[in-house]
Amino acid sequence: MVKRKKISANFSKTIRWFWVMFLALILSGISVFLLASLGVFGEMPDHTALENPRTNLATEIISSDGKTLGKFYFEDNRTPVAFSDLPKHLVDALIATEDVRYFEHAGIDVRGTLRAFIKLGKGGGASTISQQLAKQLFHGEGSRNTMGRLTQKIKEWVIATRLERQYTKEEIIAQYFNIYDFNNFADGIRSASRIYFGKEPKYLSINESAMLVGMFKNSSLYNPRPKRNPIGTKNRRNVVLGQMAKYGYIKEALKDSLQKQPLGLNYSPESHREGIATYFRSYLRGFMKQWVNNPLNRNPNGDKYNIYKDGLKIHTTIDSRMQTFAEVATKTHMSNLQAEFFVQNTARRNSTTPFLDLEPEEVASLLNSSMRRSERWRKMKYDLKKSNKEIIKSFKKPVSMKIFSWTAKNNEIDTVMTPLDSMRYYKSFLRAGMMSMEPQTGHVKAWVGGVNYKHFQYDMVKQGKRQVGSTFKPFVYAAAIDQLHLSPCDTFPKSQITIEALKHGNMKPWSPKNSGGNYGGFETLKSALANSRNTITARLMNEIGPQPVINLANSLGVEQQIPAVPSIALGTPDLSVYEMVAAYSTFANQGVYTKPVMVTHIEDKNGTILFQHSPKTKDVLSEEVAYVTVKLMEGVTQFGSGQRLRHSAAKDQIVYKEIVTGYPYEFTNPIAGKTGTTQNQSDGWFMGMVPNLVTGVWVGGEDRSTHFKTITYGQGASMALPIWANYMRSCYEVEGLNISKDEFVAPEELSIEVDCEPKNEDGEIIPQVNTTTTPDIDF
């Protein structure tokens, strides 16, 4: 009996100690959580921080058709997406792999935590998705010592439970996908999806989703790029597929099939130098810097917006489809044209190649001048404080570099050469600039500033200004029509004219010549413009003087200060593609100038509109004068220097067709335009218009001494017109773009005769002059 009492007493004592220890453990746990909540173990996010986690968001550049053209960011290329934009199998893959009881707990998986504690972590981790989000948002990698890791884990538990109270389960998943760094500047699921697979997240396949979820384990280790760890990434992806099958998200047979498939990468890095509309994005960066520096544009805290971190959305006028067509047309033609240019230069390779018209000492002077204007010189001179002698020596020392090549993979070659030789090499390449705009709205739909932004960063749309040649002549004709009420049917003699010294501001007599020495007979104004007859243009200039032409050009948006001399009639001013497109658009828009528009509105990350564009227009010409000028320019494509747009292969047997993809073009709709070719074939232009789209193209070398030797390839009809033609043909193939094939709008009252071309019995215009081989060159 005594023994039984003793056993009972001991048993009761053990139970009491168990409950004391249990309660003490519970109280300790509660105390630890309370202390962590109060910030004893380190700073904790408050309610405001949980509502608006601090994450750097890239500014997104959005096209008029809703596509992402690119982003502005420094380190974090992140654009968040909503849970509704995530495919179900992507979410399933995450839950199956990272937190299978996600929808059953409130931030802490007790079963998983006890398992990890009992097995000392060997049975798998216990971090929930909510805890991992807490770590990503507020603590990063954390401490390496045991105590530090313990306190960090406690803080993660506290933050995880707060996140669960603050957000829905779906919102937490979306945040987790948006916050994660998938490497290679793929911050967040949207960037990762676009960079690794070239698509938006909602279009990810099961395999693609599994690969991205697999990267959550360690995106640096499981990097799918070919030279990194594609095999390890594929193995990790297959583990995720196995987890999806294990927990019933996919069938076992489907898992086996998917695991045999390759990763299927479509790697498309989203860098500032790659992707679509690179030159336009460079212009836009300058536009945004001006916008954020305006004191009127401040965030709610009164600070400047940061275009690299604040997640702005810039809605542009660029159409991604038209931009792609423009870039493809430019690159296709320029690669063919460059190949011919190299062939011609190889045939005459000497100490002055690729420059024509220069002596060796002039070439040396040109290269020396370019060297001193280069970015390399600036950095060495002002950043590294090097002497001129040291800098010049460095330009002559061979170094490893990547150089541009049309024929190489990714257009790059690894080589060794001196920086001075590389400068000469790059000067041998022809450049291009192109802009396309709706004349009624001013919306710029395509902007191609060059052939490759990574290697040729100077923008030939707005930065570059080049001699415009005969594309200036429509300004002379329009001013003459406005002042003298001329008709396209009016005839003038082709004979030479001399404008005497001191008349109209010129200092010596001026007697322009016609190409080919054709001075006999008379010609209508329409034929004269179509064939770029210099003598007739000079006669018009003699009639009205240069100042009215300059005034008109300025009203049409030309910013350049033009000297008041008669020779401007033949296109001596240096103007940009941007200015020329805006000016020509006035003719297509019934005499109303509309300032080009690139940005329609800007939003903050929450969708609040911060900027809304207001159109800027002004009346410059009467509807009648604008229409008559357009009818004059229609002759250029009907029987003049731009008639190749309408040719079939049988009608044009020149060598030109061999280097142009897509020729013959065989357009049948109304097209107004003007070709332009400057002295020695240094610049080739084509300005082309249909009623609702005006597009200008320039092609030439960086230096005017880099040019074709003959007019066959060196004229605007060969250098620039093919880009316009292939671009327009692609645009016409997409019905949704609604590019017009109609006649230009005629004014209700027209007092000037415009329909004066002889026609055959089928109503087709009979060419007035055979100009198949007549160039539009200005002497």
Coordinates of N, CA and C in Angstrom, one line a residue, residues 3 28 78 81 111 120 136 190 207 267 280 327 368 374 466 484 510 580 586 591 605-606 656 716 736 757:
K3 N 3.9 1.6 -1.2 CA 4.5 1.7 -2.5 C 3.6 2.3 -3.5
S28 N 6.8 31.2 -23.5 CA 8.0 31.6 -24.1 C 7.9 31.9 -25.5
R78 N 11.6 44.8 -63.1 CA 10.4 44.2 -62.5 C 9.2 45.0 -62.9
V81 N 2.5 41.6 -62.1 CA 1.3 41.1 -62.7 C 0.3 40.7 -61.6
R111 N 3.0 21.4 -39.0 CA 3.4 20.0 -39.3 C 4.8 20.1 -39.9
L120 N 15.9 17.6 -37.8 CA 17.0 18.6 -37.9 C 17.2 19.1 -39.3
Q136 N 12.0 37.7 -48.7 CA 12.3 38.4 -49.9 C 12.1 39.9 -49.7
R190 N 7.0 38.2 -64.7 CA 6.7 38.8 -66.1 C 8.0 38.9 -66.9
N207 N 5.6 22.9 -68.9 CA 7.0 22.7 -68.8 C 7.7 24.0 -68.5
Y267 N 15.5 32.7 -75.5 CA 16.1 33.7 -74.7 C 16.2 35.1 -75.4
F280 N 14.2 54.7 -80.6 CA 13.1 55.4 -80.0 C 13.1 55.4 -78.5
E327 N 11.8 48.0 -89.0 CA 13.1 47.5 -88.7 C 13.5 46.4 -89.6
N368 N 41.6 61.7 -87.2 CA 42.1 62.4 -86.0 C 41.0 63.2 -85.3
S374 N 35.4 61.3 -79.8 CA 34.9 60.0 -79.4 C 34.7 59.9 -77.9
R466 N 21.0 65.8 -92.3 CA 21.8 65.7 -93.5 C 21.1 66.5 -94.6
L484 N 1.7 82.3 -106.8 CA 1.5 82.6 -108.2 C 0.3 81.8 -108.8
W510 N 24.4 82.3 -110.3 CA 24.1 80.9 -110.0 C 23.3 80.3 -111.2
M580 N 11.5 66.5 -91.7 CA 11.0 66.3 -93.1 C 9.6 65.5 -93.1
T586 N 2.0 67.8 -93.5 CA 1.2 69.0 -93.7 C 0.5 68.9 -95.0
G591 N -3.0 70.9 -95.5 CA -2.4 72.2 -95.1 C -2.3 72.5 -93.7
K605 N 2.4 53.7 -61.0 CA 2.3 52.3 -60.9 C 0.9 51.9 -60.5
N606 N 0.1 52.8 -60.0 CA -1.3 52.5 -59.6 C -2.3 52.8 -60.7
Y656 N 19.9 47.4 -110.0 CA 19.3 47.7 -108.7 C 18.4 46.5 -108.2
G716 N 18.6 58.2 -104.4 CA 17.6 58.0 -103.4 C 16.7 56.9 -103.8
G736 N -5.9 45.3 -90.0 CA -6.2 46.0 -88.8 C -5.5 47.4 -88.7
E757 N -2.5 64.9 -117.2 CA -1.7 63.9 -117.8 C -2.4 63.3 -118.9

